[in-house]
C-alpha cells in the first residue's frame, strides 16, 4: 500500500509539475501570466478538467493509464495531435484525450503570445526588426560565460556583452562585430580634433563626424598608442590617404588595414614614398612626423595648424590637383611657394608642405614656383596598396590562427581587434582594475581573441584608454558602453569607427527610452506610459513624439486605473505606440525613501471615524498615493485597507502604523480624554541623576523641596563665570526616562533664576535619531512656571530621554551662576 501511495505521489508530482512546478524554461528574468498562471516557452494553451478523466502516458507499447484527474485541475498544454482519437500533450509524455464536456481547452491571445515572445527576447513577426538576436554562448579557454547580450546596431553590425567568470577573476567583455558581407557598411578612422597633435575622447571623436541620413556612426573603439603631444605612434590612413607613417621597427609593427571592399588585413606594412619634380626624384622619409636631420617630410592639414619646424630648412608649398597618398594613386600638384630659413609654415586644406633639412633642403631649393610635382607611394606587402583606412596598435595576438607568445607581464584593461577567416571583423574591450572586471594579460587577451574566432588579431591602446562607444537604439549620438578604469573616458589620439550607410527610412519599430520601468506594488496608475524612440528598418533613429502605452498581465484594471498586482520582481510588458509594439521589463518594487501620512497626529472622540491617506516618497517625488497600497494597523481602533480609521470606544493613547515594504511611520493617536503621564516626580529621590557640564566652573544636583506643592524636586546648581564659549549644566539620567506611548509634548515645572539662560532637553528615538527639545531660550523668571516642548512627528518609539535638563548660555557677557528647580517631567497627549 505504501509503495502504491509513493508511486501515486511521484506521478502526481510529475504531472502537476507541468503547470505548477518551475522548470528551466520558467527560470526567466521576466514573467508572463495568463489567467493567473505563469506561461512558459513552448506553451500553446491550457486545459481545465470539467469531469473526471483519465491521464495517459505514451510508451513504446502504447498508452499506459496513470490516474483519474479530478474536476478543477489545470495543466499547461504544449502540443495537440490526432493520435488515439486526438490528445493534448502536457509534457513528460503525459496526455489527456480530447472528449467533449470533459475538458475545457483555451489558447492564449496573440497579444499574450507576443508578450511571452518579448519576454524571451524573441522578435514579433511583421512588427519589429531583430533588435536583440539570440546567439550560441561561446566556449572560452580562459573562463565561463555567465551571461551575454546581443544588440543589432545596423544591418551586419552587432554589439555584444559577456559577463565572464575568468580563471584570474571576473571579466566584462564588450564587443563590436561586422559580419564582413553586409553592404552599405563602412569603416572610418578618426583623429582627435581633426589633427594629429592633440587628444579627444573616443565618443567626442565619433560624435564630431559629420553625419546625414545616409551616413551614420554606429560604434567605435579607441585605437593607436600615442605620445605626449597626442600623436598616434604608427601608420594611420584616413579616407584613402596616409595621415602618418609608422615609426616602430617593422618586426614589431602591428597595423589594421581596411580595403575599399571592407576586407580587413592585419600586418606590418613597409611604406616607400618619393617625390618627383623636373625629372629628379627624392625619397620621402615620413608623413606628418618630426623633421629630423636630412629628412624630407610631407606635412598635410591633418598634422596641425603649422609644420612646427624650425628655420633650418626649406619648405615648399604645393597645391594638390589630383590623387592621394596611397598605394593606388599618384598625388600631383603645383608648387605655389618656396621658402628657406623660416620654418613653421601654415598648413591649409587642399595643400601639402614638402619640408626638408640639409640635403633634403638643398633638393627643395631647386624647386621653383609653378613646377609640377608627383608623389608616389608603395606598400610592401603589395596588398596594402588597396588599403583605404588604417590604424595601428602594438602587439600581434594571433597570426594565421596561431596564438602568439607575448612575454609582457601585467593585468590591465585591453582593446583589441580581430579578423576571422570569413572576413568578419570584431573589436573587444575588456574592462579592468575593478572588482567587477579584473582585466587580462596580453597572453590571455590573445587566447580570448582566438576563442572568439580571430584568425589574425592585434592590440590597440589599453589601460585607461580602453573605450567602446555605440549608438543606442533610437539615438543619433554614441555613448560609452564600458567603464573606463580612470573613472571617466580618457582623451586619446584616434579611433576606429563603424559606419552605416543605410538611408533613414520611415518608422518601422520602437524602443522604450529605458528598458526597465519601475512601478510600485499595489499602486494604481491612470495610464502607464513611457517615452519611446523610433527606429527604421535599418536601426536608424526616427523622430517620434509622445509616449507609448504600457500593458502587462501584472496590471489589473480597477476603477478605470491600472493596479500593480504583482509582488516585487521583474516582469514583462508591452509598449504600444502608433500601432508599433515592443517589449519592456517592468520592475515591481516596494522600496521607498519615506512615507508621509496625511495626519502627523490625531486627537479623536471615542468611536470617531476619519479618512486617512499617505504618500510614498522616492527621490523627492510622491510615487505612491493609493491608500490601499499601504498596510494600516492601529492599537486604539480599526483601520480598513483603504485607510478609513475608526477610534475605539474608550479613552486611550496609541498609534496608527502605516507600512510599505521596509518603511513605516507611526501616527500618535489620542482617543477621548487622556491625562499626562508623569515620567519623573523625584518623590523617590534623585539617586538616578548626576550633574555634568561643559565649560563650567562648577555644577551639581541636589534634592530640593517643591515649595509649589510640598513634594520633592531636583535642584541644578551651576557656575558659568569666567568661562568662554557655550557653557552647559546638565542633569544626566543614569537610567534613561522612557516614553513608550507617542506623545504630543514634553512638559515640566521649573522654578527659574532669572539669569536668561537657555532651557533644553535631549532624547533619542528607537532608530538612534537624537532630538533636541527647546523649552525656553530665555529663563527670565524666578517663580514656578510650567514649560512645554513639542515633540517632532515621525519619531520611532519608544523614546529614551538621557538629558532631561540642559541649561545653557552662549554669550560670554551673560555668564553667571545660579540654580533652578525642576519637578514633574511629563508626557502630554493633548493641547
Coordinates of N, CA, C and O in Angstrom, one line a residue, residues 181-313:
X181 N 30.1 41.0 -44.8 CA 29.5 40.7 -46.1 C 28.3 41.7 -46.3 O 27.9 41.9 -47.5
X182 N 27.8 42.3 -45.3 CA 26.6 43.2 -45.5 C 27.1 44.4 -46.2 O 28.1 45.1 -45.8
X183 N 26.3 44.9 -47.2 CA 26.6 46.1 -48.0 C 26.3 47.3 -47.2 O 25.6 47.2 -46.1
X184 N 26.7 48.4 -47.7 CA 26.4 49.7 -47.1 C 26.9 49.9 -45.7 O 26.4 50.7 -44.9
X185 N 28.0 49.2 -45.4 CA 28.7 49.3 -44.1 C 30.1 49.7 -44.4 O 30.7 49.2 -45.4
X186 N 30.6 50.6 -43.6 CA 32.0 51.0 -43.8 C 32.7 51.2 -42.5 O 32.2 51.1 -41.4
X187 N 34.0 51.6 -42.6 CA 34.9 51.9 -41.5 C 35.5 53.3 -41.7 O 35.8 53.7 -42.9
X188 N 35.7 54.0 -40.6 CA 36.4 55.3 -40.7 C 37.3 55.4 -39.5 O 37.0 55.1 -38.4
X189 N 38.5 55.8 -39.8 CA 39.4 56.2 -38.8 C 39.3 57.7 -38.5 O 39.0 58.5 -39.4
X190 N 39.4 58.1 -37.3 CA 39.1 59.5 -36.9 C 40.2 60.0 -36.0 O 40.7 59.3 -35.1
X191 N 40.6 61.3 -36.2 CA 41.6 61.9 -35.4 C 41.0 62.8 -34.3 O 40.0 63.4 -34.5
X192 N 41.7 62.9 -33.2 CA 41.3 63.8 -32.2 C 41.4 65.2 -32.7 O 42.4 65.7 -33.2
X193 N 40.3 66.0 -32.6 CA 40.2 67.4 -33.0 C 40.6 67.6 -34.5 O 41.1 68.7 -34.8
X194 N 40.5 66.5 -35.3 CA 40.8 66.6 -36.7 C 42.2 66.9 -37.0 O 42.5 67.5 -38.1
X195 N 43.1 66.6 -36.1 CA 44.5 66.7 -36.4 C 45.4 65.8 -35.5 O 44.9 65.3 -34.5
X196 N 46.6 65.6 -36.0 CA 47.5 64.6 -35.3 C 47.9 65.0 -33.9 O 48.0 64.2 -33.0
X197 N 48.2 66.3 -33.7 CA 48.6 66.8 -32.4 C 47.4 67.2 -31.6 O 46.6 68.1 -31.9
X198 N 47.2 66.4 -30.5 CA 46.0 66.7 -29.7 C 45.3 65.4 -29.2 O 45.5 64.4 -29.8
X199 N 44.5 65.6 -28.3 CA 43.7 64.4 -27.7 C 42.2 64.8 -27.6 O 41.9 65.9 -27.4
X200 N 41.4 63.8 -27.7 CA 40.0 63.9 -27.6 C 39.4 62.6 -27.3 O 39.9 61.5 -27.7
X201 N 38.3 62.5 -26.5 CA 37.7 61.2 -26.1 C 37.1 60.5 -27.4 O 36.8 61.2 -28.4
X202 N 37.0 59.2 -27.3 CA 36.5 58.4 -28.4 C 35.1 58.8 -28.7 O 34.8 59.0 -29.9
X203 N 34.3 59.0 -27.7 CA 32.9 59.4 -28.0 C 32.8 60.8 -28.7 O 32.0 61.0 -29.6
X204 N 33.6 61.7 -28.3 CA 33.6 63.0 -28.9 C 34.1 62.9 -30.3 O 33.6 63.6 -31.2
X205 N 35.2 62.1 -30.6 CA 35.6 62.0 -31.9 C 34.5 61.4 -32.8 O 34.3 61.9 -33.9
X206 N 33.8 60.4 -32.3 CA 32.7 59.8 -33.1 C 31.6 60.8 -33.4 O 31.1 60.9 -34.5
X207 N 31.2 61.5 -32.4 CA 30.1 62.4 -32.5 C 30.4 63.7 -33.3 O 29.5 64.4 -33.7
X208 N 31.7 63.9 -33.5 CA 32.1 65.1 -34.2 C 32.1 64.8 -35.7 O 32.2 65.8 -36.5
X209 N 32.0 63.6 -36.1 CA 32.0 63.2 -37.5 C 30.7 63.8 -38.2 O 29.6 63.6 -37.6
X210 N 30.8 64.4 -39.3 CA 29.6 65.0 -40.0 C 28.7 63.8 -40.5 O 29.2 63.0 -41.2
X211 N 27.5 63.8 -40.0 CA 26.6 62.7 -40.4 C 25.4 63.3 -41.2 O 25.1 64.5 -41.1
X212 N 24.7 62.4 -41.9 CA 23.5 62.8 -42.6 C 22.6 61.5 -42.6 O 22.9 60.5 -42.0
X213 N 21.5 61.6 -43.4 CA 20.5 60.5 -43.3 C 21.0 59.2 -44.0 O 20.4 58.2 -44.0
X214 N 22.2 59.3 -44.6 CA 22.8 58.1 -45.3 C 24.2 57.8 -44.8 O 25.0 57.1 -45.4
X215 N 24.6 58.5 -43.7 CA 25.9 58.2 -43.1 C 25.8 58.3 -41.6 O 25.6 59.4 -41.1
X216 N 25.9 57.2 -40.9 CA 25.7 57.1 -39.5 C 26.9 56.4 -38.8 O 27.2 55.3 -39.2
X217 N 27.4 57.1 -37.8 CA 28.4 56.4 -36.9 C 27.6 55.6 -35.9 O 26.9 56.2 -35.1
X218 N 27.8 54.3 -35.9 CA 27.1 53.4 -35.0 C 27.9 52.8 -33.9 O 27.3 52.4 -32.9
X219 N 29.2 52.8 -34.0 CA 30.1 52.3 -33.0 C 31.5 52.7 -33.2 O 31.9 53.2 -34.2
X220 N 32.3 52.4 -32.2 CA 33.7 52.7 -32.3 C 34.5 52.3 -31.1 O 34.0 52.1 -30.0
X221 N 35.8 52.3 -31.2 CA 36.8 52.0 -30.1 C 38.0 52.9 -30.3 O 38.3 53.4 -31.3
X222 N 38.7 53.1 -29.1 CA 39.9 53.8 -29.2 C 40.9 53.0 -30.0 O 40.8 51.8 -30.1
X223 N 41.9 53.6 -30.6 CA 42.9 52.9 -31.4 C 44.3 53.0 -31.0 O 44.7 52.5 -29.9
X224 N 45.2 53.7 -31.7 CA 46.6 53.6 -31.5 C 47.1 54.2 -30.2 O 46.5 55.1 -29.6
X225 N 48.3 53.7 -29.8 CA 49.0 54.4 -28.7 C 49.4 55.7 -29.2 O 49.5 56.0 -30.4
X226 N 49.8 56.6 -28.2 CA 50.1 58.0 -28.6 C 51.2 58.6 -27.8 O 51.5 58.1 -26.6
X227 N 51.9 59.6 -28.3 CA 53.0 60.2 -27.5 C 52.4 61.4 -26.7 O 51.2 61.6 -26.6
X228 N 53.3 62.1 -26.0 CA 52.9 63.2 -25.1 C 52.2 64.3 -25.8 O 51.5 65.1 -25.1
X229 N 52.4 64.5 -27.1 CA 51.7 65.5 -27.8 C 50.4 65.0 -28.4 O 49.6 65.8 -28.9
X230 N 50.1 63.8 -28.2 CA 48.8 63.2 -28.7 C 48.9 62.6 -30.0 O 47.9 62.2 -30.6
X231 N 50.1 62.5 -30.6 CA 50.2 61.9 -31.9 C 50.2 60.4 -31.9 O 50.9 59.8 -31.0
X232 N 49.4 59.7 -32.7 CA 49.5 58.3 -32.8 C 50.9 57.8 -33.2 O 51.5 58.5 -34.0
X233 N 51.3 56.7 -32.7 CA 52.7 56.3 -32.8 C 53.0 55.8 -34.2 O 54.0 56.1 -34.8
X234 N 52.0 55.1 -34.9 CA 52.4 54.4 -36.1 C 51.4 54.8 -37.3 O 50.8 55.8 -37.2
X235 N 51.4 53.9 -38.3 CA 50.7 54.2 -39.5 C 49.2 54.5 -39.3 O 48.5 53.8 -38.5
X236 N 48.7 55.5 -39.9 CA 47.3 55.8 -39.9 C 46.9 56.3 -41.3 O 47.7 57.1 -41.9
X237 N 45.8 55.8 -41.8 CA 45.2 56.3 -43.1 C 43.8 56.7 -42.9 O 43.0 56.0 -42.2
X238 N 43.4 57.8 -43.5 CA 42.0 58.3 -43.4 C 41.5 58.6 -44.8 O 42.3 59.3 -45.6
X239 N 40.4 58.1 -45.1 CA 39.7 58.5 -46.4 C 40.7 58.2 -47.6 O 40.8 59.0 -48.5
X240 N 41.4 57.1 -47.5 CA 42.3 56.8 -48.6 C 43.6 57.5 -48.7 O 44.3 57.4 -49.7
X241 N 44.0 58.2 -47.6 CA 45.3 58.9 -47.7 C 46.1 58.7 -46.4 O 45.5 58.6 -45.3
X242 N 47.4 58.6 -46.5 CA 48.2 58.4 -45.3 C 48.2 59.7 -44.5 O 48.4 60.8 -45.0
X243 N 47.9 59.5 -43.2 CA 47.9 60.7 -42.3 C 49.2 60.7 -41.5 O 49.7 61.7 -41.2
X244 N 49.7 59.5 -41.2 CA 51.0 59.4 -40.5 C 51.7 58.1 -40.9 O 51.0 57.1 -41.0
X245 N 53.0 58.2 -41.1 CA 53.8 57.0 -41.4 C 54.2 56.3 -40.1 O 54.3 57.0 -39.1
X246 N 54.5 55.0 -40.1 CA 54.9 54.3 -38.9 C 56.3 54.7 -38.4 O 57.1 55.1 -39.2
X247 N 56.5 54.5 -37.1 CA 57.8 54.8 -36.5 C 58.4 53.5 -35.9 O 59.6 53.5 -35.6
X248 N 57.6 52.5 -35.6 CA 58.1 51.3 -35.0 C 58.8 50.4 -35.9 O 58.5 50.4 -37.1
X249 N 59.8 49.7 -35.4 CA 60.5 48.7 -36.2 C 59.6 47.7 -36.9 O 58.6 47.3 -36.3
X250 N 59.9 47.4 -38.1 CA 59.0 46.5 -38.9 C 58.7 45.2 -38.2 O 57.5 44.7 -38.3
X251 N 59.6 44.7 -37.4 CA 59.4 43.4 -36.8 C 58.5 43.5 -35.6 O 58.1 42.5 -35.0
X252 N 58.2 44.7 -35.2 CA 57.3 44.9 -34.0 C 56.0 45.7 -34.4 O 55.1 45.9 -33.6
X253 N 55.9 46.1 -35.6 CA 54.8 46.9 -36.1 C 53.5 46.1 -36.2 O 53.5 44.9 -36.7
X254 N 52.4 46.6 -35.8 CA 51.1 46.0 -35.9 C 50.1 47.0 -36.4 O 49.8 48.0 -35.8
X255 N 49.5 46.7 -37.6 CA 48.6 47.6 -38.2 C 47.3 46.9 -38.7 O 47.4 45.8 -39.2
X256 N 46.2 47.5 -38.5 CA 44.9 47.1 -39.1 C 44.7 47.9 -40.3 O 44.6 49.2 -40.3
X257 N 44.4 47.3 -41.5 CA 44.1 47.9 -42.7 C 42.7 47.5 -43.2 O 42.4 46.3 -43.2
X258 N 41.9 48.5 -43.7 CA 40.6 48.2 -44.3 C 40.7 48.6 -45.8 O 40.9 49.8 -46.1
X259 N 40.4 47.6 -46.6 CA 40.4 47.9 -48.1 C 39.1 48.5 -48.5 O 38.1 48.6 -47.7
X260 N 39.0 49.0 -49.7 CA 37.8 49.6 -50.2 C 36.6 48.7 -50.2 O 35.4 49.1 -50.1
X261 N 36.8 47.4 -50.3 CA 35.7 46.4 -50.2 C 35.4 45.9 -48.8 O 34.7 44.9 -48.7
X262 N 35.9 46.6 -47.8 CA 35.7 46.3 -46.4 C 36.5 45.0 -46.0 O 36.3 44.5 -44.9
X263 N 37.4 44.5 -46.8 CA 38.2 43.4 -46.4 C 39.3 43.9 -45.5 O 40.0 44.9 -45.8
X264 N 39.5 43.3 -44.4 CA 40.5 43.7 -43.4 C 41.7 42.9 -43.4 O 41.6 41.6 -43.6
X265 N 42.8 43.5 -43.2 CA 44.1 42.7 -43.0 C 44.8 43.3 -41.8 O 44.7 44.5 -41.5
X266 N 45.6 42.4 -41.2 CA 46.4 42.8 -40.1 C 47.9 42.4 -40.4 O 48.1 41.3 -40.8
X267 N 48.8 43.3 -40.3 CA 50.2 43.0 -40.6 C 51.1 44.1 -40.2 O 50.8 44.9 -39.4
X268 N 52.3 44.1 -40.9 CA 53.4 45.1 -40.6 C 53.8 45.6 -41.9 O 54.9 45.2 -42.5
X269 N 53.1 46.5 -42.6 CA 53.5 47.0 -43.9 C 54.7 48.0 -43.9 O 54.8 48.8 -42.9
X270 N 55.5 48.0 -44.9 CA 56.5 48.9 -45.1 C 56.1 49.9 -46.1 O 55.5 49.6 -47.2
X271 N 56.3 51.2 -45.9 CA 55.9 52.3 -46.8 C 57.1 52.9 -47.5 O 58.1 53.3 -46.8
X272 N 57.0 53.0 -48.8 CA 58.1 53.7 -49.5 C 57.4 54.8 -50.3 O 56.4 54.6 -51.0
X273 N 58.1 56.0 -50.2 CA 57.5 57.2 -50.9 C 58.6 58.0 -51.5 O 59.7 58.1 -51.0
X274 N 58.3 58.6 -52.6 CA 59.3 59.6 -53.2 C 58.5 60.6 -54.0 O 57.4 60.5 -54.4
X275 N 59.2 61.8 -54.1 CA 58.7 62.9 -54.8 C 59.5 63.1 -56.1 O 60.7 63.0 -56.1
X276 N 58.8 63.4 -57.2 CA 59.5 63.7 -58.5 C 59.1 65.1 -58.9 O 58.0 65.5 -58.9
X277 N 60.2 65.8 -59.4 CA 60.0 67.2 -59.9 C 61.1 67.5 -60.8 O 62.3 67.2 -60.6
X278 N 60.7 68.0 -62.0 CA 61.7 68.4 -63.0 C 62.6 67.2 -63.4 O 63.8 67.4 -63.6
X279 N 62.1 66.0 -63.4 CA 62.8 64.8 -63.8 C 63.7 64.3 -62.7 O 64.4 63.3 -63.0
X280 N 63.7 64.9 -61.5 CA 64.5 64.3 -60.4 C 63.6 63.8 -59.4 O 62.5 64.3 -59.1
X281 N 64.1 62.7 -58.7 CA 63.3 62.0 -57.7 C 64.1 62.1 -56.4 O 65.3 62.0 -56.3
X282 N 63.3 62.2 -55.3 CA 63.9 62.2 -53.9 C 63.0 61.5 -53.0 O 61.8 61.6 -53.0
X283 N 63.7 60.6 -52.1 CA 62.9 59.8 -51.2 C 62.3 60.6 -50.1 O 62.9 61.5 -49.5
X284 N 61.1 60.3 -49.8 CA 60.4 61.0 -48.7 C 60.5 60.1 -47.4 O 60.3 58.9 -47.5
X285 N 60.9 60.7 -46.3 CA 61.2 59.9 -45.1 C 59.9 59.6 -44.3 O 59.8 58.6 -43.7
X286 N 59.0 60.6 -44.3 CA 57.8 60.4 -43.4 C 56.7 61.3 -43.8 O 56.9 62.3 -44.6
X287 N 55.5 61.0 -43.3 CA 54.4 61.9 -43.4 C 54.0 62.4 -42.1 O 53.7 61.5 -41.2
X288 N 53.9 63.7 -41.9 CA 53.4 64.3 -40.6 C 54.2 63.8 -39.4 O 53.6 63.6 -38.3
X289 N 55.5 63.7 -39.5 CA 56.3 63.4 -38.4 C 57.4 64.5 -38.2 O 57.5 65.4 -39.0
X290 N 58.0 64.5 -37.0 CA 59.0 65.5 -36.7 C 60.1 65.4 -37.8 O 60.6 64.3 -38.1
X291 N 60.5 66.6 -38.3 CA 61.6 66.6 -39.3 C 62.9 66.4 -38.6 O 63.4 67.2 -37.8
X292 N 63.6 65.3 -39.0 CA 64.9 65.0 -38.4 C 66.0 65.4 -39.4 O 65.7 65.9 -40.5
X293 N 67.2 65.2 -39.0 CA 68.4 65.6 -39.8 C 68.3 64.9 -41.2 O 68.2 63.7 -41.3
X294 N 68.5 65.8 -42.2 CA 68.5 65.3 -43.6 C 67.2 64.7 -44.1 O 67.1 64.2 -45.2
X295 N 66.1 64.9 -43.3 CA 64.8 64.2 -43.7 C 64.0 65.2 -44.6 O 64.1 66.4 -44.5
X296 N 63.2 64.5 -45.5 CA 62.2 65.2 -46.3 C 60.9 64.6 -45.8 O 60.6 63.4 -45.8
X297 N 60.0 65.6 -45.3 CA 58.8 65.2 -44.7 C 57.6 65.9 -45.4 O 57.7 67.0 -45.8
X298 N 56.5 65.1 -45.6 CA 55.3 65.7 -46.2 C 54.4 66.0 -45.0 O 54.1 65.2 -44.2
X299 N 54.0 67.3 -45.0 CA 53.0 67.7 -44.0 C 51.7 68.1 -44.7 O 51.6 68.7 -45.7
X300 N 50.6 67.6 -44.0 CA 49.2 67.9 -44.5 C 48.5 68.6 -43.4 O 48.9 68.7 -42.3
X301 N 47.3 69.1 -43.7 CA 46.5 69.8 -42.7 C 46.1 68.9 -41.6 O 45.7 69.3 -40.5
X302 N 46.2 67.6 -41.8 CA 45.9 66.6 -40.7 C 46.9 66.7 -39.6 O 46.6 66.2 -38.5
X303 N 48.0 67.3 -39.8 CA 49.1 67.3 -38.8 C 48.7 68.3 -37.7 O 48.6 68.0 -36.5
X304 N 48.6 69.6 -38.1 CA 48.3 70.6 -37.1 C 48.1 71.9 -37.9 O 47.9 71.9 -39.1
X305 N 48.1 73.0 -37.2 CA 47.9 74.3 -37.9 C 49.1 74.7 -38.7 O 49.0 75.4 -39.7
X306 N 50.3 74.3 -38.2 CA 51.6 74.6 -38.8 C 52.4 73.4 -38.8 O 52.1 72.4 -38.1
X307 N 53.6 73.5 -39.5 CA 54.5 72.3 -39.5 C 55.3 72.2 -38.3 O 55.9 71.1 -38.1
X308 N 55.4 73.2 -37.4 CA 56.1 73.1 -36.2 C 57.6 72.9 -36.4 O 58.3 72.3 -35.5
X309 N 58.1 73.3 -37.5 CA 59.5 73.1 -37.8 C 60.3 74.4 -37.5 O 59.7 75.5 -37.4
X310 N 61.7 74.2 -37.3 CA 62.5 75.4 -37.1 C 62.9 76.0 -38.4 O 62.5 75.6 -39.5
X311 N 63.8 77.0 -38.4 CA 64.2 77.8 -39.5 C 65.3 77.1 -40.3 O 65.7 77.6 -41.4
X312 N 65.8 76.0 -39.9 CA 66.9 75.3 -40.5 C 66.5 74.4 -41.6 O 66.7 73.2 -41.6
X313 N 65.8 74.9 -42.6 CA 65.4 74.1 -43.7 C 64.6 74.8 -44.8 O 64.5 76.1 -44.7

